Amino acid sequence: MTTETTRPLLNTPADITPDTTVVVNGRAVEAHVGEPLIDVLNRDTTHRAAKPLPQVCYVKAMGAIQSCDTCMVEVNGTLVRACGTSVAVGMTVATEGGRVDAAQREAFDRILQNHELYCTVCDNNNQNCTVHNTTADLAVEHQARPFLHKPYVQDHSNAFYRYDPDQCILCGRCVEACQNVQVNETLTIDWKSAHPRVLWDGGETIDGSSCVSCGHCVTVCPCNALMEKTMLGKAGYLTNTAGKVLDDMIEVVKEIEPSMGYGPILEVSEVEAEMRHARVKRTKTVCTYCGVGCSFDVWTRDRHILKIEPMHGPANGISTCVKGKFAWDFVNSPKRLTSPLLRQGDTFVEVTWEKAMEVIAEKFNAAKAEFGPDSLAFIASSKCTNEESYLMQKLARAVVGTNNIDNCSRYCQTPATMGLSRTVGYGGDTGSIADIEKAGLVLIIGSNTSESHPVLATRVKRSHKHRGQRLIVADLRKHEMAERADIFIRPNPSTDAVWLMAVAKYIVDHNLHAKDFVAQWVNKFDDYVKSIEPYTLEHAAATTGISVEVLETVALEIARAKGVCILWAMGVTQHCGGSDTSTSISNLLLLTGNYMKPGAGAYPLRGHNNVQGASDFGSMPNLFPGYQKVDDPEVRGKFEADWGVTLPVVKGLDNHGMIEAIHQGKLKVLYLKGEDTITSDANANHVDAAFRKLDFMVVQDVMFSQTAAYADLVLPASPSLEKEGTFTSTERRMQRLYRALDPLGYSLPDWEIIQMIANTLGARWNYTHPSEIMAEVARLTPMFAGVTYERLEGYKTLQWPVAKDGTDTPLLFTEKFPFPDGKAKFHPIEYLESSEETNATFDLHLNNGRVLEHFEQGAMTYQSPGIMAMTPENFVEVSPELAAERGLTSGSLVRVRSPYGQLRVQVLVTDRVQGKQLYMPMNSVLEPVNKLTGSHLDRATNTPAYKEISVEMVLLEAKGESPLPRSNFRNGKRTPQMGVEVSRKWDRDDYHLPGTRAADELVQIKTT
């Protein structure tokens, strides 16, 4: 009897190159030594055509659970579970025969004892229910064991899904998914109970547990025990029947089963399931939240979103987070914009598209005629598609004649791009999520990965838990990844560059650097070594607050690791030295030889679904698509010839420069698409004053944002589910999204609106589909030369650069670096201290960032009642020691004030922060944290230094309810274990291996 098996990698396909053969039912079948036998049998089309191997608990992505026993086969004459048996040389397998048949049927009969078959009136009757399908595959007509009700009621306490223990077959899929794929470690099974069931945090109910509502458990459930609430009563033709009537219908089915058998009953349910195709639409899409790039099918019935079903996404597989799985209510929100709105005094009135275009033509042309094309500026969106970013910059450059075009990567990721461009040439992840999960060591700096990039974090958590991956985290705050880390360091604010350079110096001084790699592939080594000379461990300890001993340990871990991946995000980039710290990270990776190989490299984690693509496709003031420079005459000439225009020569204004130009009276008109700048840009009061000075402002969005309140004209755009196009994820992965719903009201996809504006201004664009836009991009952009919609069909993806023949690049720099001599280069930096230090008045440091359940300020997620209930308010985290000093408790109301503004917020006392450091999430539209930020900038990119804020905190009300409801997952207590721990089931007195006792042969009535 086999036990726990090694968990497979989630993003890296296993090597199944044939190196042996196994004999299956007398036939030789190719296989790979060590792979799960069940995978060989599932690939063997001859075997599957004759009779599918039953497998209720097995999901290939997760690996063997071994709880259902339905995949019993004989190997060399012994009954074993095919999922838990590895291929070996000389293996003879029988998947049929009396003994195997008896074992499989005995195992499945035990499952049917736990599950009531009422498929025709079940919302899960969608031809993908494993229990239903296995009943049919085994031609089961009767149960030997009658269905046994369990003494538990359904649990509806979670906002998004419900658990029916009466239907639960105890396969353990949900537990395996929670413990070892999501690695939230909430679910277990109480195998010692007389009536085992799934437990949340070792208790019973979901409400109040550590469940983060990621949806993994619901996705992998093989029946209807776990189901999305949006499915209940919505999917089937008979499933919205009132409770008592539905119960009576189920009873009728059960009463006729003994005489009719399951065959006719299943035939009826198959007909009903087939009928559902007429009204349930399944559309492949890409998540519209963070930059991980999860893709999945969205199930819709009319405009109702039934569920999100992940399965085939190359980034996520079966994984989602709470937002991607459940937070789509904004698509049908009553707050959606459905018609153009024109300002009349202090109000807005609905107008036609024709009128909106008349106004734009009048205002744009007047400003251009009087003040020149550079009096207009354009801001593209990181939420929109690549094609829409391309058209936005083409509108600015080719139609209006200005390079004043930027996107929100300026607020977060441009410093990371700068650091990588300086050293290795390309400003993107150097590998894939597959490389991160394979790395020997993952170093996370300034990234709350489990909340900002939750699905990517699961790959790190799984490899750390099961594959021996080392994890080092550097952050001000003890978030989940810090709690799990082998080493957690808390540097003083804004000092990451110091300890990174000190670690590098230690590695060089102790001759631990990758000498051969550096000599062959990296220039300016001597200059770099000279630049880090002052950064001794002692100097770093004094500056950062990290001890010499810990820094030495970190240096040795990095130098000795078999492949290092460094992940970083806004905790690095949103500083005055953000570009330099990013550069230091890349320098360290070059020094240790962690480029040009799998399982290593640099990973600046992109925050929005298409923040990578928005820059890739040219919405930047100095770059055409593919990072081709606007001041390069040859490049510019290529675009001029193709577009038939003369293009501006001078670099344009970035986001920050636009605001300053408005204050200076130089910028008169702003067209802003899909960005809520007033709640996102630094120093909100300064931005507010600028917007009030504009002559004309156009805001294009899905809902009426805070920024829209400043607009003269508001244009209604369509979200991702209502259009086609492509997104590019953090791993440079380009993916197609398809239209699942028609645009609401008079809203339109952004690319159609941009084309309408361009043609109103005199252009003659005639794109009929985004694929035509992509074809133009490929024609003009070497980085995307081989990108076509055909090559991105369905779940197919491409990672840039893409050669003309369609060959893409999952791992960058396998042959050379994109510099003239093919070598990378060290880029020495000089540490820049924080722009703001605490003082007698502003004596606290305020850190800020995301929370798992909301996205940014919450414009989309606050439209989901379930997420609103989970975390309805913003809060500021205060350390226990500071709370004790100032008489604060969770729920206290305080005023937080900086030199630039103030806001009122409730306190949450937590040891995630320490001392005089505060942390405030960004999830507030009305009281955004950027009211407190100043105008300090990264010196290389003008990215605001959001993380350099000194504040004072004044108590307003001492008592109040905690801003986190009791049911919030942060109040739960996880119950980690190594998985389902199926051996505890095997140890039960009422368990024996199916097929090993004589009585097992009699459990199924013989049928012909």
Short mmCIF file of N, CA and C in Angstrom, two decimals, residues 601-667:
data_model
loop_
_atom_site.label_atom_id
_atom_site.label_comp_id
_atom_site.label_asym_id
_atom_site.label_seq_id
_atom_site.Cartn_x
_atom_site.Cartn_y
_atom_site.Cartn_z
N GLY A 601 16.69 34.13 -11.92
CA GLY A 601 16.40 35.37 -12.62
C GLY A 601 15.65 36.41 -11.83
N ALA A 602 15.26 37.46 -12.56
CA ALA A 602 14.63 38.65 -11.98
C ALA A 602 13.15 38.66 -12.29
N TYR A 603 12.34 38.94 -11.27
CA TYR A 603 10.88 38.89 -11.43
C TYR A 603 10.22 40.10 -10.76
N PRO A 604 10.19 41.24 -11.47
CA PRO A 604 9.42 42.39 -10.96
C PRO A 604 7.93 42.09 -11.18
N LEU A 605 7.19 41.90 -10.13
CA LEU A 605 5.82 41.40 -10.23
C LEU A 605 4.88 42.55 -10.61
N ARG A 606 4.29 42.44 -11.78
CA ARG A 606 3.43 43.51 -12.29
C ARG A 606 2.09 43.50 -11.58
N GLY A 607 1.61 44.68 -11.22
CA GLY A 607 0.46 44.77 -10.34
C GLY A 607 -0.89 44.67 -11.00
N HIS A 608 -1.03 45.18 -12.23
CA HIS A 608 -2.31 45.16 -12.93
C HIS A 608 -2.28 44.09 -14.02
N ASN A 609 -3.47 43.73 -14.48
CA ASN A 609 -3.59 42.68 -15.48
C ASN A 609 -2.82 42.97 -16.75
N ASN A 610 -2.68 44.25 -17.12
CA ASN A 610 -1.96 44.56 -18.36
C ASN A 610 -1.01 45.73 -18.21
N VAL A 611 -0.44 45.89 -17.02
CA VAL A 611 0.53 46.97 -16.85
C VAL A 611 1.79 46.68 -17.67
N GLN A 612 2.12 45.42 -17.85
CA GLN A 612 3.25 45.07 -18.71
C GLN A 612 2.93 45.44 -20.16
N GLY A 613 1.75 45.04 -20.62
CA GLY A 613 1.38 45.27 -22.00
C GLY A 613 1.19 46.73 -22.34
N ALA A 614 0.68 47.52 -21.39
CA ALA A 614 0.46 48.94 -21.66
C ALA A 614 1.75 49.62 -22.06
N SER A 615 2.85 49.24 -21.42
CA SER A 615 4.16 49.80 -21.78
C SER A 615 4.72 49.10 -23.01
N ASP A 616 4.57 47.78 -23.09
CA ASP A 616 5.08 47.03 -24.24
C ASP A 616 4.56 47.60 -25.56
N PHE A 617 3.31 48.06 -25.53
CA PHE A 617 2.66 48.48 -26.78
C PHE A 617 2.69 49.99 -26.99
N GLY A 618 3.59 50.67 -26.26
CA GLY A 618 3.96 52.03 -26.66
C GLY A 618 3.34 53.18 -25.92
N SER A 619 2.55 52.94 -24.88
CA SER A 619 1.97 54.07 -24.15
C SER A 619 2.98 54.62 -23.17
N MET A 620 4.04 55.18 -23.70
CA MET A 620 5.11 55.79 -22.91
C MET A 620 5.62 57.01 -23.67
N PRO A 621 6.08 58.03 -22.98
CA PRO A 621 6.42 59.30 -23.64
C PRO A 621 7.68 59.26 -24.49
N ASN A 622 8.50 58.23 -24.32
CA ASN A 622 9.78 58.18 -25.04
C ASN A 622 9.94 56.94 -25.91
N LEU A 623 8.91 56.09 -25.95
CA LEU A 623 9.06 54.80 -26.60
C LEU A 623 7.86 54.44 -27.47
N PHE A 624 8.15 53.96 -28.66
CA PHE A 624 7.15 53.33 -29.50
C PHE A 624 6.89 51.90 -28.99
N PRO A 625 5.94 51.19 -29.56
CA PRO A 625 5.74 49.78 -29.17
C PRO A 625 7.05 48.98 -29.29
N GLY A 626 7.20 48.03 -28.37
CA GLY A 626 8.41 47.21 -28.38
C GLY A 626 9.64 47.94 -27.90
N TYR A 627 9.45 49.05 -27.17
CA TYR A 627 10.55 49.80 -26.55
C TYR A 627 11.51 50.37 -27.60
N GLN A 628 10.95 50.74 -28.77
CA GLN A 628 11.72 51.42 -29.81
C GLN A 628 11.68 52.92 -29.52
N LYS A 629 12.82 53.57 -29.54
CA LYS A 629 12.93 54.95 -29.06
C LYS A 629 12.36 55.95 -30.06
N VAL A 630 11.61 56.91 -29.53
CA VAL A 630 10.99 57.92 -30.41
C VAL A 630 12.02 58.87 -30.99
N ASP A 631 13.20 58.98 -30.35
CA ASP A 631 14.22 59.90 -30.87
C ASP A 631 15.21 59.20 -31.80
N ASP A 632 14.91 57.96 -32.19
CA ASP A 632 15.73 57.25 -33.16
C ASP A 632 15.14 57.52 -34.55
N PRO A 633 15.85 58.24 -35.40
CA PRO A 633 15.29 58.62 -36.71
C PRO A 633 14.88 57.42 -37.56
N GLU A 634 15.65 56.35 -37.49
CA GLU A 634 15.32 55.17 -38.31
C GLU A 634 14.02 54.54 -37.85
N VAL A 635 13.87 54.42 -36.55
CA VAL A 635 12.63 53.86 -35.99
C VAL A 635 11.46 54.76 -36.34
N ARG A 636 11.64 56.05 -36.09
CA ARG A 636 10.56 57.00 -36.33
C ARG A 636 10.16 56.99 -37.81
N GLY A 637 11.14 56.90 -38.67
CA GLY A 637 10.85 56.87 -40.10
C GLY A 637 10.03 55.65 -40.50
N LYS A 638 10.28 54.55 -39.87
CA LYS A 638 9.50 53.33 -40.15
C LYS A 638 8.03 53.54 -39.82
N PHE A 639 7.75 54.13 -38.66
CA PHE A 639 6.36 54.37 -38.27
C PHE A 639 5.73 55.45 -39.15
N GLU A 640 6.49 56.47 -39.50
CA GLU A 640 5.96 57.52 -40.36
C GLU A 640 5.54 56.97 -41.72
N ALA A 641 6.37 56.09 -42.26
CA ALA A 641 6.05 55.51 -43.57
C ALA A 641 4.80 54.65 -43.51
N ASP A 642 4.66 53.89 -42.44
CA ASP A 642 3.52 52.99 -42.33
C ASP A 642 2.23 53.76 -42.03
N TRP A 643 2.35 54.78 -41.19
CA TRP A 643 1.16 55.54 -40.80
C TRP A 643 0.84 56.69 -41.76
N GLY A 644 1.80 57.05 -42.59
CA GLY A 644 1.56 58.14 -43.53
C GLY A 644 1.47 59.50 -42.89
N VAL A 645 2.29 59.74 -41.85
CA VAL A 645 2.25 61.01 -41.13
C VAL A 645 3.68 61.43 -40.80
N THR A 646 3.82 62.66 -40.34
CA THR A 646 5.07 63.12 -39.75
C THR A 646 4.91 63.08 -38.24
N LEU A 647 5.85 62.45 -37.54
CA LEU A 647 5.71 62.22 -36.10
C LEU A 647 6.55 63.20 -35.29
N PRO A 648 6.12 63.49 -34.07
CA PRO A 648 6.90 64.38 -33.20
C PRO A 648 8.25 63.77 -32.85
N VAL A 649 9.24 64.62 -32.67
CA VAL A 649 10.62 64.17 -32.46
C VAL A 649 10.98 64.14 -30.98
N VAL A 650 10.44 65.08 -30.22
CA VAL A 650 10.88 65.26 -28.83
C VAL A 650 10.10 64.35 -27.89
N LYS A 651 10.79 63.78 -26.93
CA LYS A 651 10.15 62.97 -25.88
C LYS A 651 9.02 63.76 -25.22
N GLY A 652 7.93 63.07 -24.91
CA GLY A 652 6.78 63.74 -24.33
C GLY A 652 6.79 63.77 -22.82
N LEU A 653 5.66 64.19 -22.26
CA LEU A 653 5.50 64.28 -20.81
C LEU A 653 5.03 62.95 -20.25
N ASP A 654 5.58 62.58 -19.10
CA ASP A 654 5.04 61.43 -18.37
C ASP A 654 3.93 61.91 -17.45
N ASN A 655 3.33 61.00 -16.68
CA ASN A 655 2.19 61.36 -15.82
C ASN A 655 2.52 62.53 -14.91
N HIS A 656 3.68 62.45 -14.26
CA HIS A 656 4.08 63.53 -13.35
C HIS A 656 4.27 64.84 -14.10
N GLY A 657 4.93 64.76 -15.24
CA GLY A 657 5.16 65.98 -16.02
C GLY A 657 3.87 66.62 -16.50
N MET A 658 2.86 65.77 -16.77
CA MET A 658 1.57 66.32 -17.19
C MET A 658 0.95 67.19 -16.10
N ILE A 659 0.98 66.71 -14.87
CA ILE A 659 0.39 67.47 -13.77
C ILE A 659 1.13 68.80 -13.60
N GLU A 660 2.45 68.77 -13.67
CA GLU A 660 3.22 70.00 -13.53
C GLU A 660 2.95 70.95 -14.71
N ALA A 661 2.79 70.38 -15.90
CA ALA A 661 2.53 71.23 -17.08
C ALA A 661 1.17 71.89 -16.99
N ILE A 662 0.20 71.22 -16.39
CA ILE A 662 -1.11 71.85 -16.18
C ILE A 662 -0.96 73.05 -15.26
N HIS A 663 -0.23 72.86 -14.15
CA HIS A 663 -0.03 73.97 -13.21
C HIS A 663 0.72 75.13 -13.86
N GLN A 664 1.58 74.81 -14.82
CA GLN A 664 2.35 75.86 -15.50
C GLN A 664 1.57 76.51 -16.64
N GLY A 665 0.37 76.01 -16.92
CA GLY A 665 -0.45 76.58 -17.97
C GLY A 665 -0.09 76.10 -19.37
N LYS A 666 0.76 75.07 -19.47
CA LYS A 666 1.20 74.58 -20.78
C LYS A 666 0.29 73.47 -21.32
N LEU A 667 -0.31 72.70 -20.43
CA LEU A 667 -1.15 71.58 -20.85
C LEU A 667 -2.61 71.98 -20.64
#
